Amino acid sequence: MLVWSLSGRVLVWSFAALILGVIFVAPLAVIMLASVSQQWNGILPTGFTLEHYRDAAGGAERDAVFASLVTGFVASLLALVTGAWAALALRARAGRWGDALGVLFFIPSAVPSVSVGLGLLVAFSQKPLLLNGTTAIVFVAHYVLISAFAFGNISAGLSRLAPDYEEVASCLGARPGYKLMHVTLPLIAPYLVASFGLSFALSMGELGATVMVYPPGWVTMPVAIFGLTDRGDIFTGAALTMILVVTTLILLLGLERAPIRSAAPR
Amino acid sequence: MTAAAAFHTAADSVAPKAPAGSGVTFDRVSVAYRGAVVLKPLTMTVAAGEILAMIGPSGSGKTTALRAVAGFVRPASGRIYIGGTDATDLPPCERGLAMVVQNYALFPHMRVSENVAFGLKARGAGRDLIARRVEESLRIVGMSQYSRRFPRELSGGQQQRVAIARALAVRPRVLLLDEPLSALDAQIRRAMVEEVARLHADLPDLTILYVTHDQSEALTLADRIAILKDGELSAIGRTGELYHRPPNRFAAEFLGRANLLPVVVEGKARDHGFVGVRIGDAKVVVSGDDHPAGSRRLMCVRPQNLTLTGDAERSNSIEAELREIHWQGELTHLVAAIGESILRVVATRLPNPPARGDRLSFFFSPSDANLIVEEAGV
Ligand SMILES: Nc1ncnc2c1ncn2[C@@H]1O[C@H](COP(=O)(O)OP(=O)(O)OP(=O)(O)O)[C@@H](O)[C@H]1O
Ligand SMILES: [Mg+2]
């Protein structure tokens, strides 16, 4: 605790509660209320209904949940594999080159996601690499946006791994592949899981790039929500948002409990 | 038949590619990190079946030398032979070694038995062999009843034993130990030193390269000791020989307390391998040869090799004036002066303790003292 006096602490806590309440809780609370309301004309909504959820559970909206889950899964898995690969490869050549390459990975996250989408659209509009109008381009867009975070997470885990474990393993006769599968990866498993979770959450909420590239048959939840609210169907949009939040939350909580038999090294 | 005997009679090896034989030879091996030489060309041999302790102060290059054997650093020059085969270009996994490091590095996600089985599994050994070896290795280190535990559920000493069992299970040609006991407290460390000694008595074919900065571990365990200083081999020899007749000041002082007294060589003594020297007015005989008469040397004699004698006329004794006397239970430490130099003596029992200012005679055996050429700049 940085603040010791009682009044000081009360002040700090109230301030924190205010910020938390206004910035984080209020918008979500409003959306939640809207998702179960019949009408919202005054300060507070009126009439309780689950109608919007029934709407959101049917047809196009259900497809959106499916599209988002599949996109998130595919993009996160790709990011996990390539991020781990890049982190392992760059660790072997620590030094100026490794650092420079590491920074390269983060460039897409510094560019507005709309621009990334636009860039992909233009880049993949020509014959040998024609991806426009396919589902794949959505995966690619998400992958480009989240791979930096996967790489960063896994790199952080690797840099904390003392070299002793791997050295002892190879001394005992483990070839590089065996060592990777049985020592290195299990030891950084918590970081791999965290990286997958973060990637998934980022992908579930991605809008900017997706809006630019999505084909007709592959509308993700954020795009659907955007569409619904744009058309004035605030309530169904709110219900779909709640479904998005809950789905992501369930997934992240499930990952946290993933039965990984790895204690972080002492 | 003991567990250890069974351990070595079975002929099944799972490391067909590893070099045959079990000694290690450094042939002018040097190591540099980014241009900075940390190991100057080192030439020495660890004979098959011996324990060679490599000691030296922090930063002297012990770990570096060990890592060169394991294959984790590439020598800048020179070759490394394991069992007579050039292993310099072999990857670590093909060298047929095993290593125990300071913090044990047990795999935290594997149970004790899986840790011990690791090397064999990695080498593709059969199930039966693995089960048998895991059991044997754990029995040798007395950890059989802990095989289902995870490393974090073990004490430091127990983890240490598991690390040794894991290394033994692959039947390494050479066991590399890098300060394996330094994370343990003093009492357990003494017990573990004795256990490693027992282990080697049970597995006489096992070659052990033991790195430590603790001279008492080295003196207890090693057949031979190599002393490194600033990346250079300062001395190497059989343990007792090196301790009682160190070749230089650094070796003398690093292995324990030593009296280094300036003397003048008189000439060869009657017995071969001994020379007469003059220290103050006294004439004594010490071991050594090739020291020209009239040359100045340092005589090295360990404090506990000096005996207080009532007989001032006794041969090979030197006279000194008592300055301090400290009784420490089992031992009594005496500090006496010969002219300018200080003479330290450790006595186990003193029937009539002398008093400060007494002139005392101390006897030593000629074979317990030797001559050191004082190096320039030391
Ligand atoms: N990876 C490395 N990069 C650069 N220099 C290193 C590296 N490893 C060791 N050194 C240097 O090499 C020298 C020898 O180190 P080494 O670890 O062999 O010493 P040591 O005798 O094992 O010491 P200690 O008793 O402290 O373990 C030291 O000066 C150290 O700073
Ligand atoms: Mg060291």
XYZ file of C-alpha atoms and ligand atoms in Angstrom:
676
model
C 0.000 0.000 0.000
C 1.342 3.363 -0.941
C -1.164 5.300 1.118
C -1.385 4.661 4.830
C -3.781 7.127 6.421
C -7.430 6.022 6.613
C -8.864 9.103 4.931
C -6.228 8.806 2.243
C -7.146 5.216 1.591
C -10.867 5.999 1.479
C -10.129 8.716 -1.056
C -7.986 6.441 -3.208
C -10.534 3.648 -3.129
C -13.434 5.926 -3.977
C -11.483 7.321 -6.856
C -10.657 3.826 -8.111
C -14.286 2.757 -7.723
C -15.443 5.824 -9.632
C -13.076 5.218 -12.528
C -13.877 1.520 -12.582
C -17.602 2.218 -12.354
C -17.751 4.911 -15.005
C -15.301 3.524 -17.502
C -15.696 -0.233 -17.220
C -18.937 -1.159 -15.524
C -21.330 1.539 -16.748
C -21.148 0.779 -20.475
C -21.489 -2.952 -19.875
C -24.363 -2.389 -17.457
C -26.167 -0.239 -19.966
C -25.723 -2.865 -22.662
C -26.902 -5.582 -20.335
C -29.991 -3.588 -19.370
C -30.721 -2.788 -22.990
C -30.476 -6.445 -23.919
C -33.412 -7.334 -21.653
C -35.584 -4.228 -22.110
C -38.670 -3.671 -24.206
C -38.258 0.058 -24.431
C -35.756 2.687 -23.436
C -37.263 6.155 -23.675
C -36.533 7.804 -20.321
C -33.498 7.587 -18.078
C -34.119 3.944 -17.318
C -35.502 1.287 -19.634
C -38.920 -0.204 -19.144
C -40.343 -3.699 -19.496
C -38.395 -6.905 -19.095
C -38.076 -9.283 -22.033
C -35.887 -12.061 -23.382
C -37.184 -11.410 -26.860
C -33.868 -9.923 -28.055
C -31.976 -13.010 -27.019
C -34.460 -15.116 -28.921
C -33.800 -12.896 -31.953
C -30.051 -13.074 -31.455
C -30.154 -16.851 -31.187
C -31.688 -17.336 -34.597
C -30.447 -17.296 -38.178
C -27.844 -14.679 -39.070
C -26.867 -13.983 -35.472
C -26.211 -17.622 -34.715
C -24.020 -17.778 -37.804
C -22.122 -14.775 -36.454
C -21.351 -16.590 -33.193
C -20.106 -19.558 -35.198
C -18.014 -17.382 -37.536
C -16.419 -15.549 -34.620
C -15.571 -18.735 -32.749
C -14.048 -20.394 -35.792
C -12.136 -17.274 -36.795
C -10.844 -16.791 -33.271
C -9.804 -20.401 -32.985
C -8.055 -20.617 -36.350
C -6.291 -17.261 -36.067
C -5.219 -17.873 -32.460
C -3.917 -21.320 -33.264
C -1.931 -19.957 -36.200
C -0.614 -17.145 -34.046
C 0.314 -19.606 -31.307
C 2.249 -21.885 -33.618
C 4.061 -19.187 -35.568
C 4.572 -17.028 -32.487
C 6.167 -19.928 -30.622
C 8.242 -20.809 -33.637
C 9.444 -17.225 -34.090
C 10.155 -16.798 -30.392
C 12.184 -20.023 -30.296
C 14.063 -19.172 -33.461
C 14.861 -15.642 -32.373
C 15.988 -16.800 -28.934
C 18.671 -18.884 -30.584
C 20.031 -15.787 -32.288
C 19.832 -13.264 -29.555
C 21.532 -10.052 -30.532
C 20.848 -7.083 -32.696
C 19.202 -9.056 -35.523
C 16.927 -10.899 -33.163
C 15.799 -7.702 -31.509
C 15.121 -6.020 -34.842
C 13.059 -8.962 -36.058
C 11.187 -8.983 -32.774
C 10.210 -5.354 -33.272
C 9.021 -6.090 -36.825
C 6.398 -8.399 -35.388
C 4.780 -5.529 -33.539
C 4.340 -3.186 -36.474
C 0.812 -4.369 -37.409
C -0.442 -3.581 -33.902
C 0.743 0.019 -34.221
C -1.156 0.524 -37.494
C -4.931 1.228 -37.369
C -6.729 -2.038 -37.922
C -8.808 -0.480 -40.718
C -5.581 0.249 -42.572
C -4.410 -3.303 -42.031
C -7.694 -4.499 -43.527
C -7.335 -2.160 -46.457
C -3.762 -3.249 -47.009
C -4.798 -6.901 -47.080
C -7.628 -6.123 -49.431
C -5.286 -4.515 -51.917
C -2.470 -7.012 -51.455
C -4.664 -10.060 -51.986
C -6.718 -8.761 -54.894
C -4.408 -10.055 -57.632
C -4.412 -13.439 -59.278
C -1.729 -15.540 -57.661
C -2.818 -14.346 -54.243
C -6.508 -13.793 -54.747
C -8.156 -13.997 -51.336
C -10.743 -11.248 -51.610
C -14.212 -12.471 -50.837
C -12.982 -15.627 -49.109
C -13.171 -16.633 -45.472
C -9.416 -17.055 -45.473
C -8.809 -13.329 -45.729
C -10.678 -12.841 -42.433
C -8.421 -15.405 -40.786
C -5.383 -13.691 -42.262
C -6.499 -10.266 -41.026
C -7.047 -11.529 -37.496
C -3.815 -13.454 -37.585
C -1.831 -10.381 -38.638
C -3.343 -8.340 -35.829
C -2.861 -10.817 -32.998
C 0.398 -12.539 -33.876
C 2.506 -9.832 -32.234
C 0.843 -10.458 -28.905
C 1.333 -14.200 -29.178
C 4.969 -13.689 -30.049
C 5.502 -11.206 -27.216
C 3.887 -13.463 -24.633
C 5.840 -16.528 -25.623
C 9.111 -14.606 -25.858
C 8.562 -13.369 -22.327
C 8.032 -16.933 -21.147
C 11.134 -18.179 -22.917
C 13.318 -15.437 -21.537
C 12.369 -16.542 -18.046
C 13.272 -20.131 -18.688
C 16.678 -20.920 -17.186
C 18.859 -22.683 -19.772
C 19.712 -25.416 -17.250
C 16.667 -27.541 -17.982
C 17.320 -27.765 -21.675
C 21.038 -28.248 -21.229
C 20.576 -31.081 -18.782
C 18.073 -32.614 -21.185
C 20.413 -32.580 -24.155
C 23.286 -33.800 -22.030
C 21.139 -36.785 -21.057
C 20.713 -37.601 -24.731
C 17.583 -35.710 -25.813
C 17.678 -34.625 -29.451
C 16.441 -31.084 -30.223
C 12.936 -32.173 -31.212
C 12.475 -34.388 -28.174
C 13.817 -31.658 -25.910
C 11.399 -29.145 -27.423
C 8.359 -31.371 -26.977
C 9.171 -32.748 -23.545
C 11.045 -29.961 -21.817
C 10.848 -26.538 -23.432
C 7.184 -26.424 -24.425
C 5.832 -27.986 -21.220
C 7.879 -25.545 -19.179
C 6.449 -22.532 -21.010
C 2.948 -24.025 -21.224
C 1.424 -21.357 -18.965
C 2.653 -18.725 -21.391
C 1.348 -20.644 -24.381
C -2.088 -20.892 -22.815
C -2.087 -17.227 -21.828
C -1.026 -16.302 -25.333
C -3.817 -18.352 -26.869
C -6.367 -16.808 -24.531
C -5.272 -13.269 -25.269
C -5.238 -13.929 -29.014
C -8.706 -15.400 -28.834
C -10.116 -12.486 -26.873
C -8.549 -9.989 -29.265
C -9.920 -11.842 -32.252
C -13.423 -12.082 -30.792
C -13.563 -8.295 -30.444
C -11.874 -7.372 -33.739
C -13.943 -5.045 -35.928
C -11.854 -2.551 -37.893
C -10.025 -4.905 -40.218
C -12.861 -7.422 -40.433
C -15.280 -4.806 -41.685
C -12.927 -4.106 -44.564
C -12.382 -7.675 -45.681
C -15.290 -9.926 -44.637
C -17.114 -11.834 -47.373
C -20.942 -12.046 -47.375
C -21.158 -15.469 -45.770
C -18.758 -14.816 -42.905
C -20.068 -12.112 -40.606
C -18.329 -12.104 -37.227
C -20.102 -11.007 -34.073
C -18.602 -7.503 -33.905
C -19.549 -6.932 -37.545
C -23.072 -8.204 -36.885
C -23.391 -5.990 -33.823
C -22.146 -3.031 -35.785
C -24.677 -3.797 -38.498
C -27.572 -4.186 -36.055
C -26.895 -0.943 -34.204
C -26.290 0.848 -37.489
C -29.767 -0.182 -38.573
C -31.178 1.038 -35.237
C -31.763 -2.406 -33.741
C -29.986 -1.421 -30.534
C -31.629 -4.073 -28.403
C -30.686 -7.100 -30.486
C -27.197 -5.607 -30.858
C -26.983 -5.399 -27.079
C -28.115 -9.005 -26.701
C -25.538 -10.172 -29.214
C -22.883 -8.169 -27.378
C -23.765 -9.965 -24.173
C -23.486 -13.286 -25.953
C -20.054 -12.252 -27.230
C -18.890 -11.199 -23.772
C -20.155 -14.341 -22.083
C -18.729 -16.666 -24.753
C -15.315 -15.046 -24.502
C -15.432 -15.116 -20.736
C -16.347 -18.788 -20.610
C -13.532 -19.591 -22.994
C -10.954 -17.639 -21.031
C -12.052 -19.155 -17.727
C -11.913 -22.611 -19.270
C -8.372 -21.974 -20.508
C -7.314 -20.791 -17.102
C -8.334 -24.147 -15.711
C -6.686 -26.109 -18.508
C -5.086 -29.122 -16.884
C -1.488 -28.267 -17.629
C 0.865 -30.242 -15.485
C 3.432 -27.558 -15.340
C 4.552 -25.697 -12.343
C 6.305 -22.544 -13.342
C 9.991 -23.162 -12.582
C 10.867 -22.164 -9.072
C 24.732 -58.546 -4.784
C 24.308 -54.867 -4.091
C 22.184 -52.575 -6.179
C 25.290 -50.966 -7.533
C 26.804 -54.248 -8.591
C 23.653 -55.117 -10.520
C 23.854 -51.677 -11.996
C 27.109 -52.373 -13.682
C 26.921 -56.014 -14.654
C 24.012 -55.597 -17.057
C 25.596 -55.086 -20.429
C 22.707 -53.363 -22.170
C 23.723 -49.946 -23.350
C 21.348 -47.553 -25.036
C 23.955 -45.112 -26.219
C 25.564 -46.924 -29.110
C 26.717 -43.702 -30.727
C 28.505 -42.353 -27.676
C 32.268 -42.600 -27.781
C 33.658 -45.771 -26.232
C 35.811 -45.624 -23.127
C 35.292 -43.166 -20.369
C 38.179 -40.802 -19.754
C 38.193 -37.150 -20.789
C 41.140 -35.419 -22.367
C 41.504 -31.699 -22.849
C 44.013 -31.066 -25.573
C 44.979 -27.392 -25.550
C 41.339 -26.410 -25.140
C 40.674 -22.696 -24.938
C 37.353 -20.891 -24.712
C 36.522 -17.281 -25.478
C 33.275 -15.394 -25.027
C 32.982 -12.650 -27.614
C 36.725 -12.366 -27.940
C 37.454 -12.432 -24.215
C 39.503 -15.521 -23.410
C 38.132 -17.106 -20.236
C 39.905 -20.455 -20.533
C 43.497 -20.411 -21.675
C 44.755 -23.472 -23.539
C 44.132 -26.279 -21.085
C 45.702 -29.680 -21.380
C 44.818 -32.375 -18.884
C 43.334 -35.829 -18.692
C 40.651 -37.222 -16.449
C 41.480 -40.899 -16.261
C 38.734 -43.501 -16.638
C 37.157 -44.299 -13.296
C 38.685 -41.469 -11.337
C 37.165 -38.486 -9.608
C 38.914 -35.356 -10.706
C 37.938 -32.258 -8.803
C 38.356 -28.969 -10.561
C 38.605 -26.149 -8.080
C 39.451 -22.490 -8.212
C 38.080 -19.124 -7.206
C 34.900 -17.678 -8.680
C 35.298 -16.773 -12.331
C 38.362 -18.946 -12.830
C 36.744 -20.900 -15.663
C 35.665 -24.140 -13.963
C 32.117 -24.120 -15.280
C 33.390 -23.075 -18.677
C 35.720 -26.074 -18.848
C 32.875 -28.380 -17.814
C 30.533 -26.883 -20.395
C 33.138 -27.431 -23.056
C 33.138 -31.140 -22.192
C 29.334 -31.234 -22.263
C 29.304 -29.442 -25.607
C 27.516 -26.251 -24.589
C 30.413 -24.003 -25.485
C 32.611 -24.524 -28.489
C 36.310 -24.348 -27.797
C 38.019 -21.493 -29.606
C 40.884 -23.900 -30.143
C 41.950 -27.381 -29.112
C 40.194 -30.730 -29.064
C 38.203 -32.609 -26.459
C 38.413 -36.376 -26.331
C 35.913 -38.519 -24.514
C 37.094 -42.069 -24.139
C 39.814 -41.549 -26.690
C 37.409 -40.363 -29.392
C 37.426 -36.793 -30.592
C 34.135 -35.355 -29.320
C 34.801 -31.702 -30.145
C 32.266 -31.620 -32.962
C 29.639 -33.927 -31.447
C 26.360 -32.344 -30.331
C 25.725 -32.613 -26.566
C 23.115 -35.338 -26.977
C 25.612 -37.680 -28.597
C 28.382 -37.404 -26.059
C 27.114 -40.060 -23.664
C 27.503 -37.865 -20.610
C 25.288 -36.787 -17.774
C 25.350 -33.606 -15.807
C 24.206 -32.433 -12.405
C 24.036 -28.686 -11.905
C 23.978 -26.414 -8.901
C 20.191 -25.948 -8.796
C 19.531 -29.579 -9.897
C 17.209 -28.464 -12.734
C 14.768 -31.290 -12.120
C 11.931 -31.065 -14.627
C 9.123 -29.566 -12.544
C 6.351 -31.074 -14.654
C 7.563 -34.643 -14.227
C 7.404 -36.948 -11.256
C 10.628 -38.217 -9.713
C 10.414 -41.485 -11.644
C 9.781 -39.633 -14.922
C 12.720 -37.371 -14.247
C 14.965 -40.368 -13.730
C 13.565 -42.073 -16.820
C 14.045 -38.996 -18.987
C 17.450 -39.778 -20.486
C 16.529 -43.365 -21.299
C 13.227 -42.390 -22.890
C 14.966 -39.724 -24.919
C 17.371 -42.367 -26.183
C 14.495 -44.644 -27.091
C 15.168 -47.378 -24.552
C 12.643 -50.168 -24.059
C 10.066 -50.067 -21.295
C 11.474 -52.912 -19.243
C 14.940 -51.477 -19.312
C 13.631 -48.080 -18.266
C 11.631 -49.501 -15.383
C 14.595 -51.521 -14.162
C 17.079 -48.684 -14.422
C 14.787 -46.157 -12.766
C 14.337 -48.501 -9.871
C 18.055 -49.248 -9.582
C 19.087 -45.623 -9.816
C 16.590 -44.492 -7.218
C 17.692 -47.328 -4.947
C 21.329 -46.305 -5.257
C 20.568 -42.801 -4.037
C 18.032 -44.009 -1.483
C 15.009 -42.297 -3.030
C 12.865 -45.285 -4.036
C 9.966 -44.351 -1.811
C 9.686 -40.911 -3.395
C 9.258 -41.970 -6.999
C 5.664 -40.654 -7.274
C 6.474 -37.206 -5.937
C 6.988 -34.022 -7.908
C 10.294 -32.196 -7.463
C 8.641 -29.317 -5.622
C 7.553 -31.796 -2.962
C 11.154 -32.683 -2.096
C 13.777 -31.046 0.086
C 16.957 -29.664 -1.437
C 18.994 -32.704 -0.437
C 16.376 -35.053 -1.858
C 16.220 -33.132 -5.130
C 19.969 -33.429 -5.290
C 19.773 -37.209 -4.988
C 17.123 -37.383 -7.684
C 19.328 -35.285 -9.951
C 22.148 -37.763 -9.390
C 19.814 -40.708 -9.993
C 18.632 -39.103 -13.227
C 22.239 -38.789 -14.328
C 23.151 -42.342 -13.309
C 20.171 -43.902 -15.059
C 21.677 -43.338 -18.508
C 24.946 -44.947 -17.378
C 27.034 -42.041 -18.501
C 30.635 -42.542 -19.462
C 31.442 -39.408 -17.572
C 29.427 -37.731 -14.864
C 29.797 -33.967 -14.842
C 29.000 -32.292 -11.535
C 28.965 -28.509 -11.311
C 28.933 -27.434 -7.686
C 26.221 -29.982 -6.966
C 26.242 -29.377 -3.239
C 26.607 -25.633 -3.019
C 22.875 -25.009 -2.594
C 22.730 -27.226 0.482
C 23.461 -26.156 4.029
C 26.724 -27.158 5.638
C 25.470 -30.177 7.531
C 23.654 -31.844 4.636
C 26.576 -30.985 2.431
C 28.957 -33.007 4.589
C 26.600 -35.955 4.517
C 26.192 -35.662 0.734
C 29.947 -35.532 0.185
C 30.203 -38.835 1.980
C 27.372 -40.201 -0.136
C 29.046 -39.211 -3.364
C 32.199 -40.916 -2.108
C 30.200 -44.070 -1.323
C 28.517 -43.858 -4.708
C 31.853 -43.854 -6.442
C 33.062 -46.737 -4.312
C 29.971 -48.640 -5.516
C 30.453 -47.605 -9.154
C 34.209 -47.750 -9.593
C 34.047 -47.472 -13.398
C 32.295 -44.134 -13.326
C 34.492 -41.210 -14.314
C 33.550 -38.067 -12.441
C 34.542 -34.509 -13.221
C 33.587 -32.568 -10.142
C 33.622 -28.777 -10.156
C 33.581 -27.001 -6.828
C 35.023 -23.971 -5.143
C 35.065 -25.756 -1.809
C 38.474 -27.273 -1.172
C 37.206 -29.582 1.559
C 34.779 -31.254 -0.871
C 37.617 -31.692 -3.310
C 39.995 -33.076 -0.684
C 37.374 -35.524 0.579
C 36.271 -36.845 -2.798
C 38.895 -36.459 -5.422
C 41.561 -38.862 -6.570
C 43.190 -35.913 -8.233
C 42.657 -32.173 -8.057
C 43.108 -29.572 -10.770
C 43.355 -25.983 -9.593
C 42.316 -23.235 -11.995
C 43.275 -19.624 -11.614
C 42.249 -16.884 -14.038
C 41.369 -19.428 -16.707
C 44.656 -21.221 -16.391
C 45.653 -24.540 -14.889
C 47.667 -23.564 -11.851
C 48.359 -27.046 -10.503
C 47.196 -30.618 -10.955
C 48.110 -33.704 -8.998
C 47.057 -36.517 -6.721
C 45.038 -35.129 -3.845
C 47.397 -35.961 -0.971
C 50.466 -35.037 -2.950
C 48.996 -31.683 -3.972
C 47.878 -30.957 -0.455
C 51.078 -31.836 1.338
C 53.517 -30.726 -1.342
C 51.817 -27.996 -3.396
C 53.874 -26.819 -6.354
C 53.145 -23.114 -5.958
C 51.891 -20.536 -3.522
C 48.398 -20.387 -5.020
C 47.888 -24.136 -4.736
C 49.317 -24.102 -1.216
C 46.964 -21.404 -0.029
C 43.880 -22.460 -1.964
C 43.833 -25.987 -0.552
C 43.982 -24.876 3.070
C 46.160 -23.022 5.490
C 49.843 -23.189 4.756
C 52.998 -21.832 6.351
C 55.257 -20.366 3.704
C 58.639 -19.610 5.230
C 61.603 -18.141 3.344
C 64.566 -20.519 3.366
C 67.977 -20.840 1.718
C 68.892 -24.121 0.055
C 71.969 -25.815 1.524
C 72.264 -28.749 -0.829
C 71.036 -32.252 -1.539
C 70.279 -34.335 1.542
C 71.557 -37.850 2.005
C 68.260 -39.454 0.976
C 67.179 -39.193 -2.611
C 64.387 -36.662 -3.192
C 65.215 -34.488 -0.201
C 67.193 -31.295 0.229
C 68.670 -29.535 3.210
C 67.646 -25.919 3.825
C 68.499 -23.241 6.348
C 65.767 -21.315 8.078
C 67.218 -18.699 10.370
C 69.824 -20.677 12.349
C 68.079 -24.015 12.022
C 68.919 -26.589 9.411
C 66.133 -28.870 8.294
C 65.468 -31.388 5.562
C 62.477 -31.078 3.236
C 61.310 -32.955 0.139
C 62.437 -31.681 -3.239
C 65.200 -31.910 -5.766
C 66.725 -29.699 -8.418
C 67.129 -26.776 -6.087
C 70.636 -25.322 -6.482
C 72.542 -24.648 -3.284
C 72.290 -21.046 -2.145
C 68.976 -20.342 -3.885
C 66.084 -18.767 -2.013
C 62.840 -20.686 -1.726
C 59.633 -20.779 0.276
C 59.199 -23.786 2.501
C 55.590 -24.943 2.667
C 54.367 -26.897 5.649
C 50.751 -27.333 6.786
C 49.848 -26.164 10.324
C 48.725 -29.629 11.402
C 51.968 -31.235 10.213
C 53.941 -29.386 12.865
C 54.249 -31.016 16.276
C 55.251 -29.280 19.449
C 58.255 -31.099 20.871
C 59.926 -30.616 24.251
C 63.282 -31.621 22.806
C 64.973 -28.619 21.215
C 67.765 -30.856 19.907
C 65.406 -33.090 17.962
C 66.290 -33.280 14.269
C 64.136 -31.441 11.726
C 62.648 -29.044 14.184
C 62.416 -25.293 14.099
C 62.281 -22.895 16.991
C 59.747 -20.102 17.275
C 58.387 -17.707 19.857
C 54.745 -18.175 20.812
C 52.628 -15.085 20.112
C 49.064 -16.326 20.463
C 47.280 -19.445 21.592
C 43.604 -20.153 20.859
C 41.867 -23.156 22.273
C 38.885 -24.179 20.102
C 37.537 -27.339 21.623
C 38.947 -30.160 19.539
C 41.861 -28.136 18.255
C 44.330 -25.620 19.586
C 45.669 -22.977 17.237
C 49.134 -21.605 17.948
C 50.644 -18.560 16.282
C 54.387 -18.268 16.654
C 57.093 -16.078 15.133
C 60.336 -17.081 13.444
C 62.157 -13.822 12.841
C 59.883 -11.884 10.502
C 57.654 -14.787 9.519
C 54.604 -16.178 11.190
C 54.261 -19.870 11.888
C 50.777 -21.330 12.383
C 50.402 -24.630 14.148
C 47.321 -26.684 14.817
C 47.577 -29.186 17.631
C 45.016 -31.800 18.558
C 46.110 -32.215 22.164
C 48.458 -30.230 24.354
C 49.124 -31.817 27.769
C 50.943 -28.719 29.113
C 49.732 -25.670 27.197
C 52.614 -23.237 26.643
C 52.373 -19.569 27.513
C 52.820 -16.513 25.347
C 56.453 -15.557 24.896
C 57.742 -19.141 25.361
C 60.333 -20.352 22.894
C 59.030 -23.570 21.410
C 60.378 -26.260 19.087
C 58.200 -27.632 16.315
C 59.027 -30.844 14.548
C 57.887 -31.866 11.086
C 58.536 -34.829 8.842
C 60.701 -34.024 5.783
C 58.060 -35.517 3.510
C 55.431 -33.083 4.853
C 57.346 -30.009 3.687
C 58.406 -28.924 0.243
C 59.952 -25.987 -1.526
C 58.170 -23.472 -3.712
C 59.786 -21.134 -6.146
C 58.370 -17.705 -5.447
C 56.807 -16.502 -8.701
C 57.377 -12.955 -9.788
C 54.524 -10.645 -8.926
C 52.869 -12.947 -6.414
N 28.000 -16.690 -21.382
C 29.057 -15.936 -21.036
N 29.331 -14.807 -21.714
C 30.396 -14.050 -21.393
N 31.250 -14.321 -20.395
C 31.035 -15.426 -19.669
C 29.923 -16.294 -19.945
N 29.960 -17.312 -19.071
C 31.030 -17.092 -18.281
N 31.684 -15.967 -18.626
C 32.911 -15.442 -18.016
O 33.870 -16.460 -18.041
C 34.635 -16.460 -16.859
C 34.651 -17.841 -16.266
O 33.346 -18.167 -15.872
P 32.982 -19.555 -15.220
O 31.508 -19.613 -15.109
O 33.649 -20.638 -15.961
O 33.623 -19.410 -13.783
P 33.598 -20.441 -12.574
O 34.994 -20.827 -12.306
O 32.640 -21.525 -12.836
O 33.086 -19.506 -11.396
P 32.049 -19.823 -10.212
O 32.828 -20.493 -9.140
O 31.624 -18.462 -9.789
O 30.938 -20.639 -10.765
C 34.033 -15.406 -15.951
O 34.861 -14.277 -15.985
C 32.704 -15.111 -16.565
O 32.380 -13.757 -16.390
Mg 30.714 -22.069 -12.043
